[in-house]
Amino acid sequence: MSERDYSGLIIYIDGEYVPWDDAKVHVFSPVVKYGAAVFEGIRGYWNDDKKKLYLFRLREHMERMELSQRIMRFERIVPAQELMDATVELMRRNKFESSVHIRPTVYVGGDGESYARGPLGSFITAVRRGTPKKVVDGSRAQISSWRRISDSVMPARAKSNANYNNSRYAGLQAQRDGYDSAILLNDRGKVSEGQGMCLFIVRNGVAITPSITSDILESITRDTVIELLQEQGIKVEQREVDRSEFFAASEAFFCGTGAEITPIINVDGDPIGDGKRGPLTERLQNLYFDIAFERIEDTKGWLTEI
Ligand code: PMP
């Protein structure tokens, strides 16, 4: 079945479970007029041997959405637990037998202007989605001439819908110039992140990632990667990263719910290392997928079994 075939799928909206075509918000609402909403992207991994779906770090995603709502000064906070329960129920109702991408949103409805703080609504969509081939082949990235939004303009730490026009510009530029992806510097000229994904470089066996004050989204996959690397005895540094450090790196990779762990094999036309997926990246990918698909035991409580 095509991933874009949504027929028969159920959506959660404002306390109800409705057919795909029946989930509606009004065109005059602040979410439509100004992008006044926050959201998450969550993956569920289907283990075909066990015939089970495993949601990856559901709680952490919903807790981050609480933070996003606070930063957006919503009139109340739709709690993580409410959205977790609704997500689990949505998975049951959709009876998925494939990997999925889940997208919960809390939005400003009503008829207000851009500063309206409510009334709030929430919805959750879930569609079938597997892992794209670029996870093995790697991505050829461009350093964008568009800068990452700064904390003093539009807090990058909030996963708010309107923020995504920033990576849209960078993505369109990269696409037009023949690259696979974009890397954004922040307003201080330091490396921030990719389009909807964080990044690591490897220098002399040390994994280095821009700090959480580099105008990144505080990525859950980044957190996962840090923990897994440290457990493997690999030193991790979270600090400012200079653009020229890509020339010094033996490996680099993007990480994120959508990107999973994607090798960066080239930046601005110059290969990273030998221009192929590096050994540390490959090892990390294998471990990440073994955990996500529950091929090894979930000792960290990262998975929600459906
Ligand atoms: N940065 C941005 C802007 C993102 O949208 C995402 C995807 N949520 C990430 C980084 C990666 O975050 P996570 O690992 O939590 O998916």
CSV table of C-alpha atoms and ligand atoms in Angstrom, one decimal:
chain,number,residue,atom,x,y,z
A,1,MET,CA,0.0,0.0,0.0
A,2,SER,CA,1.3,3.5,-0.9
A,3,GLU,CA,2.5,5.6,2.0
A,4,ARG,CA,0.3,8.4,0.5
A,5,ASP,CA,-2.8,6.4,0.5
A,6,TYR,CA,-4.6,7.9,3.5
A,7,SER,CA,-8.0,6.3,2.7
A,8,GLY,CA,-9.4,4.5,5.7
A,9,LEU,CA,-7.1,6.3,8.2
A,10,ILE,CA,-8.5,7.7,11.4
A,11,ILE,CA,-7.5,11.1,12.9
A,12,TYR,CA,-7.8,12.2,16.5
A,13,ILE,CA,-9.2,15.8,16.7
A,14,ASP,CA,-10.4,17.6,19.8
A,15,GLY,CA,-11.3,14.4,21.8
A,16,GLU,CA,-12.9,12.5,18.8
A,17,TYR,CA,-11.6,9.9,16.4
A,18,VAL,CA,-12.9,10.7,12.9
A,19,PRO,CA,-12.3,9.6,9.3
A,20,TRP,CA,-9.4,11.3,7.4
A,21,ASP,CA,-11.6,13.7,5.4
A,22,ASP,CA,-13.6,14.8,8.4
A,23,ALA,CA,-10.8,16.4,10.5
A,24,LYS,CA,-11.3,20.2,10.0
A,25,VAL,CA,-10.2,23.5,11.4
A,26,HIS,CA,-11.6,26.9,10.3
A,27,VAL,CA,-9.9,29.0,7.7
A,28,PHE,CA,-10.3,32.1,9.9
A,29,SER,CA,-8.5,30.6,12.9
A,30,PRO,CA,-5.0,31.9,14.0
A,31,VAL,CA,-3.5,28.5,13.2
A,32,VAL,CA,-4.4,29.0,9.6
A,33,LYS,CA,-3.8,32.8,9.4
A,34,TYR,CA,-0.5,32.8,11.4
A,35,GLY,CA,0.7,29.3,11.9
A,36,ALA,CA,-0.2,29.6,15.6
A,37,ALA,CA,0.4,26.0,16.6
A,38,VAL,CA,3.1,23.6,17.9
A,39,PHE,CA,3.6,20.1,16.8
A,40,GLU,CA,5.8,16.9,17.1
A,41,GLY,CA,7.0,14.3,14.7
A,42,ILE,CA,7.2,10.8,16.2
A,43,ARG,CA,8.0,7.5,14.6
A,44,GLY,CA,6.5,4.1,15.2
A,45,TYR,CA,8.6,1.1,14.1
A,46,TRP,CA,6.8,-2.1,13.0
A,47,ASN,CA,8.6,-5.3,13.9
A,48,ASP,CA,7.2,-7.8,11.5
A,49,ASP,CA,8.6,-10.9,13.4
A,50,LYS,CA,6.8,-9.8,16.6
A,51,LYS,CA,3.8,-8.2,14.7
A,52,LYS,CA,4.1,-5.3,17.0
A,53,LEU,CA,4.5,-1.5,16.6
A,54,TYR,CA,6.9,0.4,18.8
A,55,LEU,CA,6.6,4.1,19.3
A,56,PHE,CA,9.9,5.8,19.9
A,57,ARG,CA,10.3,8.1,22.9
A,58,LEU,CA,6.6,9.0,22.9
A,59,ARG,CA,6.7,10.6,26.4
A,60,GLU,CA,9.8,12.8,25.6
A,61,HIS,CA,8.1,14.1,22.4
A,62,MET,CA,4.9,15.0,24.2
A,63,GLU,CA,6.8,16.6,27.1
A,64,ARG,CA,8.7,18.7,24.5
A,65,MET,CA,5.3,19.8,23.2
A,66,GLU,CA,4.4,21.0,26.7
A,67,LEU,CA,7.6,23.2,26.5
A,68,SER,CA,6.7,24.5,23.1
A,69,GLN,CA,3.2,25.5,24.3
A,70,ARG,CA,4.8,27.4,27.3
A,71,ILE,CA,7.1,29.2,25.0
A,72,MET,CA,4.2,30.1,22.7
A,73,ARG,CA,2.3,31.5,25.8
A,74,PHE,CA,-0.8,29.3,25.1
A,75,GLU,CA,-3.6,30.0,27.6
A,76,ARG,CA,-3.3,26.5,29.0
A,77,ILE,CA,-1.0,23.5,28.4
A,78,VAL,CA,-2.5,20.4,26.8
A,79,PRO,CA,-0.8,17.8,29.0
A,80,ALA,CA,1.6,15.2,27.6
A,81,GLN,CA,-0.4,12.4,29.2
A,82,GLU,CA,-3.6,13.3,27.5
A,83,LEU,CA,-1.9,13.3,24.1
A,84,MET,CA,0.0,10.1,24.8
A,85,ASP,CA,-3.2,8.3,25.7
A,86,ALA,CA,-4.9,9.6,22.5
A,87,THR,CA,-1.9,8.5,20.4
A,88,VAL,CA,-2.0,5.0,21.8
A,89,GLU,CA,-5.7,4.8,21.1
A,90,LEU,CA,-5.3,6.2,17.6
A,91,MET,CA,-2.7,3.5,16.9
A,92,ARG,CA,-5.2,0.8,18.0
A,93,ARG,CA,-8.0,2.2,15.9
A,94,ASN,CA,-5.8,2.4,12.8
A,95,LYS,CA,-4.6,-1.1,13.2
A,96,PHE,CA,-1.3,-0.3,11.5
A,97,GLU,CA,0.9,-3.2,10.2
A,98,SER,CA,3.7,-1.0,9.0
A,99,SER,CA,6.1,1.7,10.4
A,100,VAL,CA,4.4,5.0,10.9
A,101,HIS,CA,4.9,8.8,11.3
A,102,ILE,CA,2.8,10.4,14.0
A,103,ARG,CA,2.2,14.1,14.1
A,104,PRO,CA,0.4,15.6,17.1
A,105,THR,CA,-0.5,19.3,17.0
A,106,VAL,CA,-1.9,21.8,19.5
A,107,TYR,CA,-3.3,24.8,17.7
A,108,VAL,CA,-5.0,28.1,18.3
A,109,GLY,CA,-8.5,27.9,17.0
A,110,GLY,CA,-11.3,30.5,17.3
A,111,ASP,CA,-11.2,33.8,15.3
A,112,GLY,CA,-8.4,35.7,17.0
A,113,GLU,CA,-5.4,37.6,15.7
A,114,SER,CA,-1.7,36.5,15.8
A,115,TYR,CA,-1.4,37.1,19.5
A,116,ALA,CA,-4.5,35.1,20.5
A,117,ARG,CA,-3.6,32.5,23.2
A,118,GLY,CA,-6.7,30.3,22.7
A,119,PRO,CA,-9.0,28.7,22.4
A,120,LEU,CA,-6.8,25.6,21.9
A,121,GLY,CA,-7.6,22.5,20.0
A,122,SER,CA,-5.5,19.4,19.4
A,123,PHE,CA,-5.2,16.8,16.7
A,124,ILE,CA,-3.0,13.8,15.9
A,125,THR,CA,-2.4,12.3,12.5
A,126,ALA,CA,-0.6,9.1,11.8
A,127,VAL,CA,0.5,7.9,8.3
A,128,ARG,CA,2.5,4.9,7.1
A,129,ARG,CA,6.1,5.8,6.6
A,130,GLY,CA,9.3,3.7,6.3
A,131,THR,CA,13.0,4.6,6.3
A,132,PRO,CA,14.2,6.4,3.1
A,133,LYS,CA,17.2,5.1,1.1
A,134,LYS,CA,19.3,8.2,1.9
A,135,VAL,CA,19.9,6.8,5.4
A,136,VAL,CA,22.4,4.4,3.7
A,137,ASP,CA,23.5,6.5,0.7
A,138,GLY,CA,24.1,9.7,2.7
A,139,SER,CA,23.2,13.3,2.0
A,140,ARG,CA,25.1,16.0,0.0
A,141,ALA,CA,24.5,19.2,2.0
A,142,GLN,CA,24.8,22.9,1.2
A,143,ILE,CA,25.7,25.5,3.8
A,144,SER,CA,22.7,27.7,3.3
A,145,SER,CA,22.9,31.5,2.8
A,146,TRP,CA,19.8,31.6,5.0
A,147,ARG,CA,20.6,31.8,8.7
A,148,ARG,CA,18.8,29.8,11.4
A,149,ILE,CA,16.2,31.9,13.3
A,150,SER,CA,17.6,33.2,16.5
A,151,ASP,CA,16.2,32.8,20.1
A,152,SER,CA,15.6,36.6,20.1
A,153,VAL,CA,13.5,36.5,17.0
A,154,MET,CA,11.5,33.2,16.9
A,155,PRO,CA,12.7,30.7,19.5
A,156,ALA,CA,14.1,27.7,17.7
A,157,ARG,CA,13.6,25.7,20.9
A,158,ALA,CA,9.8,25.7,20.3
A,159,LYS,CA,8.6,23.3,17.7
A,160,SER,CA,6.1,25.8,16.4
A,161,ASN,CA,4.7,25.5,12.9
A,162,ALA,CA,5.6,29.1,11.8
A,163,ASN,CA,9.3,28.4,12.5
A,164,TYR,CA,9.3,26.0,9.6
A,165,ASN,CA,9.3,28.7,7.0
A,166,ASN,CA,13.0,29.2,7.9
A,167,SER,CA,14.1,25.7,6.8
A,168,ARG,CA,11.7,26.0,3.9
A,169,TYR,CA,13.8,28.8,2.4
A,170,ALA,CA,17.0,26.8,3.0
A,171,GLY,CA,15.6,23.6,1.6
A,172,LEU,CA,14.3,25.4,-1.5
A,173,GLN,CA,17.7,26.9,-2.1
A,174,ALA,CA,19.5,23.6,-1.6
A,175,GLN,CA,17.1,21.9,-4.0
A,176,ARG,CA,17.5,24.5,-6.7
A,177,ASP,CA,21.3,24.4,-6.4
A,178,GLY,CA,21.3,20.6,-6.8
A,179,TYR,CA,22.0,19.5,-3.2
A,180,ASP,CA,20.1,16.9,-1.1
A,181,SER,CA,19.9,19.0,2.1
A,182,ALA,CA,20.8,22.3,3.8
A,183,ILE,CA,22.8,23.1,6.9
A,184,LEU,CA,22.0,26.4,8.6
A,185,LEU,CA,24.4,28.6,10.4
A,186,ASN,CA,23.0,30.7,13.3
A,187,ASP,CA,23.0,34.5,13.5
A,188,ARG,CA,26.5,34.3,15.1
A,189,GLY,CA,27.8,32.4,12.1
A,190,LYS,CA,28.2,29.1,14.0
A,191,VAL,CA,26.8,25.7,12.7
A,192,SER,CA,23.2,25.2,14.0
A,193,GLU,CA,21.4,22.3,12.3
A,194,GLY,CA,20.0,20.9,9.1
A,195,GLN,CA,16.4,21.2,7.9
A,196,GLY,CA,14.4,19.6,10.7
A,197,MET,CA,17.4,17.7,12.0
A,198,CYS,CA,20.4,18.1,14.2
A,199,LEU,CA,23.9,17.2,13.3
A,200,PHE,CA,27.2,15.7,14.5
A,201,ILE,CA,30.7,15.7,13.2
A,202,VAL,CA,33.4,13.3,14.2
A,203,ARG,CA,37.0,14.6,14.7
A,204,ASN,CA,39.8,12.4,16.0
A,205,GLY,CA,37.3,9.9,17.3
A,206,VAL,CA,35.3,12.6,19.3
A,207,ALA,CA,31.7,13.2,18.4
A,208,ILE,CA,30.8,16.9,18.4
A,209,THR,CA,27.4,18.5,18.1
A,210,PRO,CA,26.2,22.2,18.4
A,211,SER,CA,25.1,23.0,21.9
A,212,ILE,CA,21.5,23.6,22.9
A,213,THR,CA,22.3,27.4,22.8
A,214,SER,CA,23.2,27.2,19.1
A,215,ASP,CA,19.5,27.9,18.1
A,216,ILE,CA,18.7,24.2,17.6
A,217,LEU,CA,15.6,22.4,18.4
A,218,GLU,CA,16.4,20.4,21.5
A,219,SER,CA,16.3,17.2,19.5
A,220,ILE,CA,15.3,13.9,21.1
A,221,THR,CA,17.3,11.9,18.6
A,222,ARG,CA,20.3,14.1,19.4
A,223,ASP,CA,19.8,13.1,23.0
A,224,THR,CA,19.4,9.5,22.0
A,225,VAL,CA,22.7,9.6,20.0
A,226,ILE,CA,24.6,11.3,22.8
A,227,GLU,CA,23.5,8.5,25.2
A,228,LEU,CA,24.3,5.7,22.8
A,229,LEU,CA,27.7,7.1,21.9
A,230,GLN,CA,28.7,7.7,25.5
A,231,GLU,CA,27.7,4.1,26.4
A,232,GLN,CA,30.0,2.9,23.6
A,233,GLY,CA,32.9,4.8,25.3
A,234,ILE,CA,32.9,7.6,22.7
A,235,LYS,CA,33.5,11.1,23.9
A,236,VAL,CA,30.8,13.6,23.0
A,237,GLU,CA,31.3,17.4,23.0
A,238,GLN,CA,28.4,19.8,22.9
A,239,ARG,CA,29.8,23.2,22.0
A,240,GLU,CA,29.8,25.9,19.3
A,241,VAL,CA,30.9,24.4,15.9
A,242,ASP,CA,32.6,26.3,13.2
A,243,ARG,CA,31.8,25.9,9.6
A,244,SER,CA,35.5,25.1,8.7
A,245,GLU,CA,35.3,22.1,11.1
A,246,PHE,CA,33.6,20.2,8.3
A,247,PHE,CA,37.0,20.1,6.5
A,248,ALA,CA,38.5,18.6,9.6
A,249,ALA,CA,35.8,16.0,10.2
A,250,SER,CA,36.3,12.3,9.2
A,251,GLU,CA,32.5,11.7,9.4
A,252,ALA,CA,29.3,13.7,9.9
A,253,PHE,CA,25.7,12.8,10.2
A,254,PHE,CA,22.3,14.3,10.6
A,255,CYS,CA,19.9,13.0,13.3
A,256,GLY,CA,16.2,13.5,13.9
A,257,THR,CA,13.0,11.7,14.0
A,258,GLY,CA,12.5,12.1,10.2
A,259,ALA,CA,16.2,11.9,9.3
A,260,GLU,CA,16.8,9.1,11.7
A,261,ILE,CA,20.6,8.9,11.4
A,262,THR,CA,21.6,10.1,7.9
A,263,PRO,CA,25.3,10.3,6.9
A,264,ILE,CA,26.4,13.7,5.6
A,265,ILE,CA,28.9,12.6,2.8
A,266,ASN,CA,29.6,16.0,1.3
A,267,VAL,CA,29.3,19.7,2.2
A,268,ASP,CA,29.3,22.4,-0.5
A,269,GLY,CA,30.8,19.9,-3.0
A,270,ASP,CA,33.7,18.8,-0.8
A,271,PRO,CA,33.6,15.2,0.5
A,272,ILE,CA,33.5,14.5,4.3
A,273,GLY,CA,36.2,12.0,5.0
A,274,ASP,CA,36.3,9.6,2.0
A,275,GLY,CA,32.8,10.7,0.9
A,276,LYS,CA,31.0,7.6,2.1
A,277,ARG,CA,29.1,6.6,5.2
A,278,GLY,CA,31.7,6.4,8.0
A,279,PRO,CA,32.2,3.4,10.3
A,280,LEU,CA,31.0,5.2,13.5
A,281,THR,CA,27.9,6.4,11.7
A,282,GLU,CA,27.1,2.9,10.4
A,283,ARG,CA,27.6,1.4,13.9
A,284,LEU,CA,25.3,4.0,15.4
A,285,GLN,CA,22.7,3.5,12.8
A,286,ASN,CA,22.6,-0.3,13.4
A,287,LEU,CA,22.3,0.2,17.1
A,288,TYR,CA,19.6,2.9,16.7
A,289,PHE,CA,17.5,0.6,14.5
A,290,ASP,CA,18.0,-2.4,16.6
A,291,ILE,CA,16.6,-0.5,19.6
A,292,ALA,CA,13.8,1.3,17.6
A,293,PHE,CA,12.5,-2.0,16.1
A,294,GLU,CA,13.0,-3.8,19.5
A,295,ARG,CA,15.4,-6.3,18.0
A,296,ILE,CA,17.3,-5.9,21.2
A,297,GLU,CA,15.7,-5.4,24.6
A,298,ASP,CA,14.4,-1.9,25.4
A,299,THR,CA,16.4,-1.4,28.7
A,300,LYS,CA,15.8,2.4,28.7
A,301,GLY,CA,12.0,2.4,28.5
A,302,TRP,CA,12.2,4.4,25.2
A,303,LEU,CA,9.5,2.3,23.5
A,304,THR,CA,5.7,2.2,23.8
A,305,GLU,CA,4.5,-1.1,22.5
A,306,ILE,CA,1.2,-1.2,20.6
B,1,PMP,N1,15.5,20.4,14.4
B,1,PMP,C1,14.3,20.7,13.9
B,1,PMP,C2,14.0,22.1,13.5
B,1,PMP,C3,13.3,19.7,13.8
B,1,PMP,O1,12.1,20.0,13.3
B,1,PMP,C4,13.6,18.4,14.2
B,1,PMP,C5,12.6,17.3,14.1
B,1,PMP,N2,11.7,17.3,15.1
B,1,PMP,C6,14.9,18.2,14.8
B,1,PMP,C7,15.8,19.2,14.8
B,1,PMP,C8,15.2,16.8,15.3
B,1,PMP,O2,14.5,16.6,16.5
B,1,PMP,P1,14.0,15.2,17.0
B,1,PMP,O3,15.2,14.4,17.0
B,1,PMP,O4,13.4,15.4,18.3
B,1,PMP,O5,13.0,14.7,16.0
